[in-house]
Coordinates of C-alpha atoms in Angstrom, one line a residue:
X1 CA 4.2 -38.9 66.4
X2 CA 0.7 -40.4 66.7
X3 CA 0.3 -44.1 67.2
X4 CA -1.6 -46.3 64.7
X5 CA -4.8 -46.6 66.7
X6 CA -5.1 -42.9 67.0
X7 CA -4.6 -42.4 63.3
X8 CA -7.3 -44.9 62.5
X9 CA -9.8 -43.0 64.8
X10 CA -9.0 -39.7 63.2
X11 CA -9.4 -41.2 59.7
X12 CA -12.9 -42.6 60.7
X13 CA -14.0 -39.3 62.2
X14 CA -13.2 -37.3 59.0
X15 CA -14.6 -39.8 56.6
X16 CA -18.2 -38.9 55.7
X17 CA -21.0 -41.5 56.0
X18 CA -22.6 -43.0 53.0
X19 CA -25.9 -41.2 53.4
X20 CA -24.0 -37.9 53.6
X21 CA -22.1 -38.7 50.4
X22 CA -25.4 -39.4 48.5
X23 CA -27.0 -36.1 49.8
X24 CA -24.0 -34.1 48.6
X25 CA -24.0 -35.8 45.2
X26 CA -27.7 -34.9 44.6
X27 CA -27.1 -31.3 45.5
X28 CA -24.2 -31.0 43.0
X29 CA -26.2 -32.7 40.2
X30 CA -29.1 -30.4 40.7
X31 CA -27.0 -27.3 40.3
X32 CA -25.4 -28.5 37.0
X33 CA -28.7 -29.1 35.2
X34 CA -28.8 -27.4 31.7
X35 CA -31.6 -25.0 32.7
X36 CA -29.6 -23.8 35.7
X37 CA -26.5 -23.3 33.5
X38 CA -28.5 -21.3 31.0
X39 CA -29.9 -19.1 33.7
X40 CA -26.4 -18.3 34.8
X41 CA -25.3 -17.4 31.3
X42 CA -28.4 -15.2 30.8
X43 CA -27.8 -13.4 34.0
X44 CA -24.2 -12.6 33.1
X45 CA -24.9 -11.4 29.5
X46 CA -25.4 -7.5 29.3
X47 CA -28.6 -6.1 27.7
X48 CA -28.7 -4.5 24.3
X49 CA -28.8 -1.0 25.8
X50 CA -25.7 -1.7 27.9
X51 CA -23.9 -3.0 24.8
X52 CA -24.6 0.2 22.9
X53 CA -23.5 2.4 25.7
X54 CA -20.2 0.4 26.1
X55 CA -19.6 0.6 22.3
X56 CA -20.1 4.4 22.2
X57 CA -17.7 5.0 25.0
X58 CA -15.0 2.8 23.4
X59 CA -15.4 4.5 20.0
X60 CA -15.2 7.9 21.6
X61 CA -11.9 7.0 23.2
X62 CA -10.5 5.6 20.0
X63 CA -11.5 8.6 17.9
X64 CA -10.4 11.3 20.4
X65 CA -6.8 12.5 19.7
X66 CA -4.2 11.2 22.1
X67 CA -3.3 14.7 23.2
X68 CA -6.8 15.5 24.3
X69 CA -7.0 12.3 26.3
X70 CA -3.8 13.2 28.0
X71 CA -5.2 16.6 28.7
X72 CA -8.2 15.0 30.3
X73 CA -5.8 12.8 32.3
X74 CA -3.9 15.8 33.5
X75 CA -7.1 17.4 34.9
X76 CA -7.9 14.3 36.9
X77 CA -4.4 14.0 38.4
X78 CA -2.4 16.1 40.8
X79 CA 1.0 15.9 38.9
X80 CA 3.0 19.1 38.5
X81 CA 2.7 20.6 35.0
X82 CA 6.4 20.1 34.1
X83 CA 6.3 16.4 35.2
X84 CA 3.2 15.9 33.2
X85 CA 4.7 17.5 30.1
X86 CA 7.8 15.2 30.3
X87 CA 5.6 12.2 30.7
X88 CA 3.4 13.3 27.7
X89 CA 6.5 13.7 25.4
X90 CA 7.8 10.3 26.3
X91 CA 4.5 8.6 25.7
X92 CA 4.0 10.3 22.3
X93 CA 7.6 9.4 21.3
X94 CA 7.1 5.8 22.1
X95 CA 3.8 5.7 20.2
X96 CA 5.4 7.2 17.0
X97 CA 5.2 4.6 14.2
X98 CA 8.5 3.3 12.8
X99 CA 8.9 2.1 9.2
X100 CA 10.4 -1.4 9.0
X101 CA 11.0 -3.5 5.9
X102 CA 8.7 -6.4 5.5
X103 CA 10.5 -9.7 5.9
X104 CA 9.0 -12.7 4.3
X105 CA 9.0 -16.1 6.0
X106 CA 11.3 -17.5 3.2
X107 CA 13.9 -14.9 4.1
X108 CA 13.6 -15.7 7.8
X109 CA 14.1 -19.4 7.0
X110 CA 17.2 -18.6 4.9
X111 CA 18.7 -16.4 7.7
X112 CA 18.1 -19.2 10.3
X113 CA 19.7 -21.8 8.0
X114 CA 22.7 -19.5 7.5
X115 CA 23.2 -19.0 11.2
X116 CA 22.9 -22.8 11.6
X117 CA 25.6 -23.4 9.0
X118 CA 27.9 -20.8 10.6
X119 CA 27.5 -22.5 14.0
X120 CA 28.1 -26.0 12.4
X121 CA 31.2 -24.7 10.6
X122 CA 32.6 -23.3 13.9
X123 CA 32.5 -26.7 15.6
X124 CA 36.0 -27.8 14.3
X125 CA 37.4 -24.6 15.7
X126 CA 36.0 -25.4 19.1
X127 CA 36.6 -29.1 19.5
X128 CA 39.7 -29.8 17.2
X129 CA 43.3 -29.0 18.2
X130 CA 45.0 -26.5 15.9
X131 CA 47.7 -27.8 13.6
X132 CA 51.1 -27.5 15.2
X133 CA 54.2 -26.4 13.2
X134 CA 57.8 -27.1 14.1
X135 CA 58.6 -23.4 14.5
X136 CA 62.1 -24.1 13.3
X137 CA 64.0 -22.9 10.3
X138 CA 67.4 -23.1 8.8
X139 CA 69.6 -20.9 10.9
X140 CA 73.2 -19.8 10.7
X141 CA 74.8 -19.1 14.1
X142 CA 78.3 -17.7 14.0
X143 CA 80.8 -18.3 16.8
X144 CA 83.1 -15.4 16.3
X145 CA 83.6 -12.5 14.0
X146 CA 85.2 -14.3 11.1
X147 CA 82.1 -15.9 9.5
X148 CA 80.8 -14.8 6.1
X149 CA 78.3 -15.7 3.4
X150 CA 78.5 -15.1 -0.3
X151 CA 75.5 -13.0 -1.4
X152 CA 75.1 -10.9 -4.5
X153 CA 78.6 -11.6 -5.7
X154 CA 80.4 -10.4 -2.5
X155 CA 81.3 -11.9 0.8
X156 CA 79.2 -10.5 3.6
X157 CA 80.3 -10.8 7.3
X158 CA 77.8 -12.5 9.7
X159 CA 78.0 -11.4 13.3
X160 CA 74.7 -12.5 14.7
X161 CA 72.3 -15.5 14.1
X162 CA 70.2 -15.2 10.9
X163 CA 67.7 -17.3 9.1
X164 CA 68.7 -18.8 5.7
X165 CA 65.9 -19.2 3.2
X166 CA 67.9 -19.7 0.0
X167 CA 71.0 -21.7 -1.0
X168 CA 74.2 -19.9 0.1
X169 CA 78.0 -20.3 0.3
X170 CA 79.3 -20.1 3.9
X171 CA 83.0 -19.5 4.8
X172 CA 84.7 -19.5 8.2
X173 CA 88.1 -18.0 8.9
X174 CA 89.5 -18.1 12.4
X175 CA 85.9 -18.6 13.8
X176 CA 83.5 -21.5 13.6
X177 CA 79.8 -21.7 12.8
X178 CA 76.7 -23.8 13.3
X179 CA 73.9 -24.5 10.8
X180 CA 70.6 -25.7 12.3
X181 CA 68.6 -27.6 9.6
X182 CA 65.0 -27.3 10.8
X183 CA 64.5 -30.3 13.1
X184 CA 66.4 -32.5 10.6
X185 CA 69.9 -32.1 11.9
X186 CA 72.9 -29.8 12.6
X187 CA 76.1 -29.0 10.6
X188 CA 79.0 -27.4 12.5
X189 CA 81.8 -25.8 10.5
X190 CA 85.3 -25.9 11.9
X191 CA 87.6 -22.9 11.4
X192 CA 89.0 -22.4 7.8
X193 CA 86.1 -24.2 6.2
X194 CA 83.9 -23.5 3.1
X195 CA 80.5 -25.1 2.7
X196 CA 77.8 -24.5 0.1
X197 CA 74.3 -25.1 1.5
X198 CA 71.9 -26.3 -1.2
X199 CA 68.7 -27.4 0.6
X200 CA 66.9 -25.2 3.1
X201 CA 63.6 -27.1 3.2
X202 CA 62.3 -29.5 5.8
X203 CA 63.0 -33.1 4.7
X204 CA 59.7 -34.2 6.2
X205 CA 57.8 -31.8 3.9
X206 CA 59.8 -31.5 0.7
X207 CA 62.2 -34.1 -0.7
X208 CA 65.1 -33.0 -2.8
X209 CA 67.1 -35.1 -5.3
X210 CA 70.2 -33.0 -4.8
X211 CA 72.6 -33.0 -1.8
X212 CA 71.9 -31.0 1.4
X213 CA 75.3 -29.3 1.2
X214 CA 78.7 -29.5 -0.6
X215 CA 81.9 -29.4 1.5
X216 CA 84.4 -27.4 -0.6
X217 CA 87.3 -27.5 1.9
X218 CA 87.9 -27.9 5.6
X219 CA 86.1 -29.9 8.3
X220 CA 82.5 -30.2 9.4
X221 CA 80.6 -32.1 12.0
X222 CA 77.1 -33.5 11.0
X223 CA 74.3 -34.6 13.3
X224 CA 71.4 -36.4 11.8
X225 CA 67.9 -36.5 13.5
X226 CA 66.0 -38.2 10.7
X227 CA 64.0 -41.4 10.8
X228 CA 65.1 -44.3 8.5
X229 CA 62.2 -43.7 6.1
X230 CA 63.0 -40.0 5.5
X231 CA 65.4 -38.6 2.9
X232 CA 68.9 -38.6 4.3
X233 CA 71.1 -35.6 5.0
X234 CA 73.7 -35.8 2.2
X235 CA 77.1 -34.1 2.1
X236 CA 78.8 -33.9 -1.3
X237 CA 82.6 -34.1 -1.3
X238 CA 85.2 -34.3 -4.1
X239 CA 85.4 -38.1 -3.6
X240 CA 81.8 -39.0 -3.2
X241 CA 78.6 -38.4 -1.2
X242 CA 77.9 -39.1 2.5
X243 CA 74.4 -40.0 3.6
X244 CA 73.3 -39.7 7.2
X245 CA 69.9 -40.2 8.8
X246 CA 70.7 -40.4 12.5
X247 CA 74.1 -40.3 14.2
X248 CA 77.2 -38.1 14.3
X249 CA 80.0 -37.9 11.8
X250 CA 83.0 -35.7 11.1
X251 CA 83.9 -35.0 7.5
X252 CA 87.3 -33.7 6.4
X253 CA 87.9 -32.5 2.8
X254 CA 91.6 -32.5 1.8
X255 CA 93.3 -31.8 -1.5
X256 CA 93.1 -35.3 -2.8
X257 CA 91.5 -37.3 0.0
X258 CA 88.2 -37.3 2.1
X259 CA 88.0 -38.7 5.6
X260 CA 84.8 -39.6 7.3
X261 CA 84.9 -40.5 11.0
X262 CA 81.7 -41.7 12.7
X263 CA 81.2 -41.3 16.4
X264 CA 77.6 -42.3 16.9
X265 CA 75.4 -44.8 15.0
X266 CA 76.3 -45.0 11.3
X267 CA 76.5 -43.4 7.8
X268 CA 76.9 -44.5 4.2
X269 CA 79.5 -43.2 1.7
X270 CA 79.0 -43.7 -2.0
X271 CA 81.8 -43.3 -4.5
X272 CA 80.7 -44.4 -8.0
X273 CA 79.8 -48.0 -7.7
X274 CA 81.5 -48.4 -4.3
X275 CA 79.5 -48.2 -1.1
X276 CA 81.0 -48.1 2.4
X277 CA 78.9 -48.6 5.6
X278 CA 80.7 -46.7 8.4
X279 CA 79.6 -47.1 12.0
X280 CA 80.6 -45.6 15.3
X281 CA 84.3 -46.0 16.0
X282 CA 85.3 -46.3 12.4
X283 CA 87.0 -44.0 9.9
X284 CA 86.8 -44.2 6.1
X285 CA 89.3 -42.8 3.7
X286 CA 88.4 -42.1 0.0
X287 CA 90.8 -41.2 -2.8
X288 CA 90.3 -41.1 -6.5
X289 CA 90.5 -44.4 -8.3
X290 CA 91.1 -46.3 -5.1
X291 CA 89.0 -48.7 -3.0
X292 CA 87.3 -47.2 0.0
X293 CA 89.2 -48.0 3.1
X294 CA 87.4 -48.4 6.4
X295 CA 89.3 -49.0 9.6
X296 CA 88.9 -48.5 13.4
X297 CA 89.4 -45.0 14.9
X298 CA 92.4 -44.6 17.2
X299 CA 91.2 -44.5 20.9
X300 CA 92.9 -41.0 21.2
X301 CA 90.5 -39.5 18.7
X302 CA 87.5 -39.8 21.2
X303 CA 89.4 -37.5 23.6
X304 CA 89.9 -34.8 20.9
X305 CA 88.5 -31.4 21.9
X306 CA 86.6 -31.1 18.6
X307 CA 85.0 -34.5 19.1
X308 CA 84.1 -34.2 22.8
X309 CA 82.6 -30.7 22.4
X310 CA 80.5 -31.8 19.4
X311 CA 79.2 -35.0 21.1
X312 CA 78.1 -33.0 24.2
X313 CA 76.3 -30.5 22.0
X314 CA 74.6 -33.3 20.0
X315 CA 73.2 -34.8 23.3
X316 CA 71.8 -31.4 24.3
X317 CA 70.3 -30.8 20.8
X318 CA 68.7 -34.3 20.7
X319 CA 67.1 -33.7 24.1
X320 CA 65.7 -30.4 23.0
X321 CA 64.3 -31.8 19.8
X322 CA 62.7 -34.8 21.5
X323 CA 61.1 -32.5 24.1
X324 CA 59.7 -30.3 21.3
X325 CA 58.3 -33.4 19.4
X326 CA 56.7 -34.7 22.6
X327 CA 55.0 -31.3 23.4
X328 CA 53.8 -31.1 19.8
X329 CA 52.3 -34.6 20.0
X330 CA 50.5 -33.7 23.3
X331 CA 49.0 -30.5 21.8
X332 CA 47.9 -32.4 18.6
X333 CA 46.1 -35.1 20.7
X334 CA 43.5 -32.6 22.1
X335 CA 40.5 -34.3 23.6
X336 CA 41.2 -37.9 24.4
X337 CA 38.9 -40.9 23.8
X338 CA 38.4 -41.2 27.6
X339 CA 36.7 -37.7 27.7
X340 CA 32.9 -37.3 27.5
X341 CA 33.5 -34.6 24.8
X342 CA 35.2 -37.1 22.5
X343 CA 32.0 -37.8 20.4
X344 CA 31.7 -34.1 19.8
X345 CA 35.3 -34.0 18.6
X346 CA 34.7 -36.9 16.1
X347 CA 31.5 -35.1 14.8
X348 CA 33.6 -31.9 14.4
X349 CA 36.1 -33.9 12.3
X350 CA 33.4 -35.1 10.0
X351 CA 32.1 -31.6 9.7
X352 CA 35.6 -30.3 8.8
X353 CA 35.8 -32.9 6.0
X354 CA 32.3 -32.1 4.8
X355 CA 33.1 -28.5 4.3
X356 CA 36.3 -29.2 2.5
X357 CA 35.4 -28.8 -1.2
X358 CA 38.5 -30.3 -3.0
X359 CA 39.4 -34.0 -3.2
X360 CA 43.1 -33.2 -2.3
X361 CA 41.9 -31.1 0.6
X362 CA 39.7 -34.0 1.9
X363 CA 42.7 -36.4 1.6
X364 CA 44.9 -34.1 3.6
X365 CA 42.2 -33.8 6.3
X366 CA 41.8 -37.6 6.5
X367 CA 45.6 -38.1 6.9
X368 CA 45.7 -35.3 9.5
X369 CA 42.9 -37.1 11.4
X370 CA 44.9 -40.3 11.3
X371 CA 47.8 -38.5 12.7
X372 CA 45.5 -37.2 15.5
X373 CA 44.6 -40.8 16.3
X374 CA 48.3 -41.6 16.7
X375 CA 48.8 -38.6 19.0
X376 CA 45.8 -39.8 21.1
X377 CA 47.2 -43.3 21.3
X378 CA 50.6 -42.1 22.4
X379 CA 49.1 -39.7 25.0
X380 CA 47.0 -42.6 26.4
X381 CA 50.0 -44.9 26.5
X382 CA 52.0 -42.2 28.3
X383 CA 49.3 -42.1 31.0
X384 CA 49.4 -45.9 31.3
X385 CA 46.0 -46.6 29.7
X386 CA 47.3 -49.3 27.4
X387 CA 43.9 -50.9 26.6
X388 CA 42.3 -47.6 25.8
X389 CA 45.2 -46.8 23.4
X390 CA 44.6 -49.8 21.3
X391 CA 41.5 -48.4 19.6
X392 CA 43.0 -45.2 18.2
X393 CA 46.3 -46.9 17.2
X394 CA 44.3 -49.6 15.3
X395 CA 42.2 -46.8 13.7
X396 CA 45.4 -45.0 12.7
X397 CA 46.7 -48.0 11.0
X398 CA 43.5 -49.0 9.3
X399 CA 42.7 -45.5 8.0
X400 CA 46.1 -45.1 6.3
X401 CA 46.0 -48.7 5.0
X402 CA 42.6 -47.9 3.4
X403 CA 44.0 -44.8 1.7
X404 CA 47.3 -46.5 0.7
X405 CA 45.9 -49.7 -0.7
X406 CA 46.2 -49.9 -4.4
X407 CA 46.4 -46.1 -4.8
X408 CA 48.1 -44.6 -7.8
X409 CA 47.7 -41.0 -6.7
X410 CA 51.1 -39.4 -6.2
X411 CA 49.7 -36.9 -3.7
X412 CA 48.3 -39.6 -1.5
X413 CA 51.5 -41.5 -1.6
X414 CA 53.5 -38.4 -0.8
X415 CA 51.2 -37.5 2.2
X416 CA 51.4 -41.1 3.5
X417 CA 55.2 -41.1 3.2
X418 CA 55.3 -37.9 5.2
X419 CA 53.0 -39.4 7.8
X420 CA 55.1 -42.6 8.1
X421 CA 58.2 -40.4 8.5
X422 CA 56.6 -38.4 11.3
X423 CA 55.4 -41.6 13.0
X424 CA 58.8 -43.2 12.7
X425 CA 60.4 -40.2 14.3
X426 CA 58.4 -41.2 17.4
X427 CA 60.3 -44.5 17.5
X428 CA 63.5 -42.6 18.1
X429 CA 62.2 -40.7 21.1
X430 CA 63.3 -42.0 24.5
X431 CA 59.9 -40.7 25.8
X432 CA 58.0 -43.3 23.9
X433 CA 56.7 -46.2 26.0
X434 CA 57.8 -49.8 25.0
X435 CA 54.2 -50.7 24.1
X436 CA 53.9 -47.6 21.9
X437 CA 57.1 -48.6 20.1
X438 CA 55.9 -52.2 19.3
X439 CA 52.4 -51.0 18.2
X440 CA 53.8 -48.2 16.1
X441 CA 56.5 -50.4 14.5
X442 CA 53.8 -52.9 13.3
X443 CA 51.7 -50.1 12.0
X444 CA 54.5 -48.4 10.0
X445 CA 55.6 -51.7 8.5
X446 CA 52.0 -52.6 7.3
X447 CA 51.3 -49.1 6.0
X448 CA 54.6 -48.8 4.1
X449 CA 54.1 -52.2 2.6
X450 CA 50.8 -51.0 1.1
X451 CA 52.6 -48.4 -1.0
X452 CA 54.7 -50.1 -3.8
X453 CA 57.6 -47.6 -3.9
X454 CA 57.6 -46.9 -0.2
X455 CA 57.8 -50.5 1.1
X456 CA 60.0 -51.1 4.1
X457 CA 61.2 -54.5 5.2
X458 CA 59.9 -55.5 8.6
X459 CA 63.5 -56.4 9.5
X460 CA 64.7 -52.8 8.7
X461 CA 62.2 -51.3 11.2
X462 CA 63.2 -54.0 13.7
X463 CA 66.8 -53.2 13.1
X464 CA 66.2 -49.5 13.7
X465 CA 64.4 -50.2 17.0
X466 CA 67.2 -52.7 18.0
X467 CA 69.9 -50.1 17.4
X468 CA 68.0 -47.6 19.5
X469 CA 67.5 -50.1 22.3
X470 CA 71.1 -51.2 22.3
X471 CA 72.2 -47.5 22.6
X472 CA 69.9 -47.2 25.6
X473 CA 71.5 -50.4 27.1
X474 CA 74.9 -48.9 26.7
X475 CA 73.9 -45.6 28.3
X476 CA 72.5 -47.6 31.3
X477 CA 75.8 -49.6 31.6
X478 CA 77.8 -46.4 31.4
X479 CA 75.7 -45.1 34.3
X480 CA 76.9 -48.2 36.3
X481 CA 73.4 -49.7 36.2
X482 CA 74.5 -53.3 35.4
X483 CA 71.2 -54.9 36.5
X484 CA 69.1 -52.5 34.4
X485 CA 71.3 -53.1 31.4
X486 CA 71.1 -56.9 31.7
X487 CA 67.3 -56.8 32.0
X488 CA 67.1 -54.6 28.9
X489 CA 69.3 -57.0 27.0
X490 CA 67.0 -59.8 27.8
X491 CA 64.2 -57.9 26.2
X492 CA 66.0 -57.3 22.9
X493 CA 67.8 -60.8 22.8
X494 CA 64.9 -62.5 20.8
X495 CA 65.3 -60.1 17.9
X496 CA 69.1 -60.3 17.5
X497 CA 69.3 -63.5 15.5
X498 CA 66.7 -62.5 12.9
X499 CA 67.8 -58.9 12.5
X500 CA 71.6 -59.8 12.3
X501 CA 71.1 -62.6 9.8
X502 CA 73.4 -61.6 6.9
X503 CA 71.0 -63.0 4.2
X504 CA 67.5 -62.2 5.5
X505 CA 68.2 -59.7 8.2
X506 CA 68.1 -55.9 8.3
X507 CA 69.9 -53.4 6.1
X508 CA 73.7 -53.9 6.1
X509 CA 74.3 -50.5 7.8
X510 CA 71.8 -51.3 10.6
X511 CA 73.5 -54.7 11.1
X512 CA 76.9 -53.1 11.3
X513 CA 75.6 -50.5 13.7
X514 CA 74.1 -53.2 15.9
X515 CA 77.3 -55.3 16.0
X516 CA 79.4 -52.2 16.8
X517 CA 77.0 -51.4 19.7
X518 CA 77.2 -55.0 20.9
X519 CA 81.0 -54.7 21.0
X520 CA 80.6 -51.7 23.2
X521 CA 78.0 -53.5 25.4
X522 CA 80.4 -56.4 25.8
X523 CA 83.3 -54.1 26.9
X524 CA 81.0 -52.2 29.4
X525 CA 79.8 -55.5 31.0
X526 CA 83.4 -56.7 31.2
X527 CA 84.4 -53.4 32.9
X528 CA 81.5 -53.6 35.4
X529 CA 82.4 -57.2 36.3
X530 CA 86.0 -56.2 37.0
X531 CA 84.9 -53.4 39.2
X532 CA 82.6 -55.7 41.2
X533 CA 82.1 -59.3 42.0
X534 CA 81.6 -61.9 39.3
X535 CA 78.0 -62.2 38.1
X536 CA 76.9 -65.4 36.4
X537 CA 74.1 -63.6 34.6
X538 CA 76.5 -61.1 33.2
X539 CA 78.8 -63.9 32.1
X540 CA 75.9 -65.6 30.3
X541 CA 75.0 -62.4 28.5
X542 CA 78.7 -62.0 27.4
X543 CA 78.7 -65.5 26.0
X544 CA 75.5 -64.7 24.1
X545 CA 76.8 -61.5 22.7
X546 CA 80.0 -63.2 21.5
X547 CA 78.2 -64.9 18.6
X548 CA 77.2 -61.5 17.2
X549 CA 80.5 -59.6 17.5
X550 CA 82.3 -58.7 14.3
X551 CA 85.3 -60.9 13.5
X552 CA 88.7 -59.6 14.5
X553 CA 91.3 -59.4 11.8
X554 CA 93.8 -62.2 12.0
X555 CA 97.3 -61.3 13.0
X556 CA 99.5 -63.4 10.7
X557 CA 103.2 -63.7 11.4
X558 CA 105.0 -63.5 8.1
X559 CA 108.7 -64.4 7.6
X560 CA 111.2 -62.0 6.0
X561 CA 111.5 -64.3 3.0
X562 CA 107.7 -64.3 2.5
X563 CA 107.6 -60.5 2.6
X564 CA 110.4 -60.1 0.1
X565 CA 108.7 -62.6 -2.2
X566 CA 105.4 -60.7 -2.1
X567 CA 107.2 -57.4 -2.9
X568 CA 109.1 -59.0 -5.9
X569 CA 105.8 -60.5 -7.2
X570 CA 104.2 -57.0 -7.1
X571 CA 107.1 -55.4 -8.9
X572 CA 107.0 -58.2 -11.5
X573 CA 103.3 -57.6 -12.2
X574 CA 103.8 -53.8 -12.4
X575 CA 106.7 -54.0 -14.9
X576 CA 105.0 -56.6 -17.1
X577 CA 103.5 -53.5 -18.8
X578 CA 105.6 -51.2 -21.0
X579 CA 103.4 -48.1 -21.0
X580 CA 103.7 -45.8 -17.9
X581 CA 99.9 -45.4 -17.7
X582 CA 99.4 -49.2 -17.7
X583 CA 102.1 -49.6 -14.9
X584 CA 100.3 -46.9 -12.9
X585 CA 97.0 -48.7 -13.3
X586 CA 98.5 -52.0 -12.1
X587 CA 100.1 -50.2 -9.1
X588 CA 96.6 -49.0 -8.1
X589 CA 95.4 -52.6 -8.3
X590 CA 98.3 -53.7 -6.0
X591 CA 97.5 -50.9 -3.5
X592 CA 93.9 -52.0 -3.4
X593 CA 95.0 -55.5 -2.5
X594 CA 97.0 -54.2 0.4
X595 CA 94.0 -52.5 2.1
X596 CA 93.4 -54.1 5.5
X597 CA 96.6 -56.2 5.3
X598 CA 98.3 -56.3 8.7
X599 CA 101.7 -56.0 7.0
X600 CA 100.7 -53.2 4.8
X601 CA 103.2 -50.7 6.2
X602 CA 106.2 -53.1 5.8
X603 CA 105.2 -54.0 2.3
X604 CA 104.8 -50.4 1.2
X605 CA 108.2 -49.4 2.5
X606 CA 109.9 -52.4 0.8
X607 CA 108.0 -51.7 -2.4
X608 CA 109.1 -48.1 -2.4
X609 CA 112.7 -49.1 -2.2
X610 CA 112.3 -51.4 -5.2
X611 CA 110.6 -48.8 -7.5
X612 CA 112.2 -45.7 -9.1
X613 CA 111.3 -42.6 -7.2
X614 CA 110.7 -40.5 -10.4
X615 CA 108.1 -42.9 -11.6
X616 CA 105.4 -44.9 -9.8
X617 CA 107.6 -44.9 -6.7
X618 CA 106.4 -41.4 -5.9
X619 CA 102.9 -42.6 -5.6
X620 CA 103.9 -45.3 -3.1
X621 CA 105.6 -42.7 -1.0
X622 CA 102.3 -40.7 -0.9
X623 CA 100.5 -43.9 0.2
X624 CA 103.0 -44.4 3.0
X625 CA 102.3 -40.8 4.3
X626 CA 98.6 -41.4 4.1
X627 CA 98.9 -44.6 6.1
X628 CA 100.8 -42.6 8.8
X629 CA 98.0 -40.1 8.9
X630 CA 95.4 -42.9 9.3
X631 CA 97.3 -44.4 12.2
X632 CA 97.4 -41.0 14.0
X633 CA 93.7 -40.6 13.7
X634 CA 93.6 -38.0 11.0
X635 CA 92.1 -35.2 13.3

């Protein structure tokens, strides 16, 4: 490169001097004088004769036919005759006039606007995720050749899985069968069972006042996969109705008695004005005109082949449904708020609502968009982007609150109920992060509280979450992860006192479920401590759990004289009445008083010896047999 002094010398040598600049300026100015410019114009303008000759030549060319001009062209070129003819035909064909309809500017504007509207309407199809359906239906799966359905007045044999769209009666002989109730639950029929299926709709879409099914005879196993705000699966029996949202229960319909055994979570049994809350590890017996009896299941019942097989199938089915729900949520989320295309997605949502003409349709679109916000929040939380997930979760809550607040529209209330049910099902998924569970719980409570006939107590939602977390703790302890179980217990400990308060706590069934799970937790911690070295933290957790465990029945030692006096007093109260019917009614009262008595068996046997066998004594004998069945487990 040149140095700076050299560059300066070059610049000075190429820069003109001032006198040279002035000389060049004068020369340029002299050439652009008006008279000089006019002389240039005049010299370039053709004369009148030249103009006439040019005009005549142009007019001659215009007036001469094209064919003649092409002929003249052929004489001046050296092209072969065939080539020239082909060229001539092509030129003439291209110059042939074509008739086209005249299009006014107004029509062109209308067409342009129509194209714009079509493109605008297509935006939701491009940027919005399509609605995802469950792709499940009510299915009957036979396990053997002896399964039949009652159709058209005859029993038809079922040998392969089939979809059930209408209410139907199902009967098993030597085989068993499974009924898949959409993604709401499962009913498995034991051999020699008859069941009438009433409801084949999805509980999250259509609610029904009637029962899901009626157990005519035999035994069934029911698995519920519903959230607490959805309509329960209900099984009608001869002695009452069983309601189940989540959990596993076995129902046995006898000639005069119904037995319900719960092996996971809890269920509710209603008989007239009586209500029994049954939780895992308990069995309820129901007979006509007798109090409902709930007692612990014998330990041997959990090793029963029917029970163990169904529990393993329940675990597999839960995993499959949870995976399906998670995939459905991911597809519904679509473009996330962290994407640069997200503004286009929101514009497409507004366009979608704009082109929906009916009020009901727009309401459905708004609730669907709120559900999309929930899916976006859960997707972000799953990716660990907690701060980014707060915005869509808040928008989900606020949008539903705005629609629910003070509304009297039944459609709006129904759609919001459905949305709350779908959101609550996410609480039951083990895939949901802890942060998502807390945010979603608060949102569900606030939204449900805004609808008068859908209001949920905050404690009920907390109780539902608590039961789910206690079940996770027990699974961790069963896997011999004592440290993980103790850490998880520390997280749920602050909620125990409020949720398990008998007056202001959660629903009684949820409280009973939680206490039963805590009993199991205490036993698992005790077993882990026996297998290893003493752990002061585990001992402290056991001491904390002890205050929430259900009371054990007192074992009272009664003398022979006291037992005989009790029997004599019962006999006296029975025979105070003269009419047989009145004596029978009083005997029912006495039987009710014996429910749960640790000396019930002894008192029944002595009472039977004191009563005539051909009268009310026969009923006491039946009660003794029933007690024996209960002690054996009833399965």
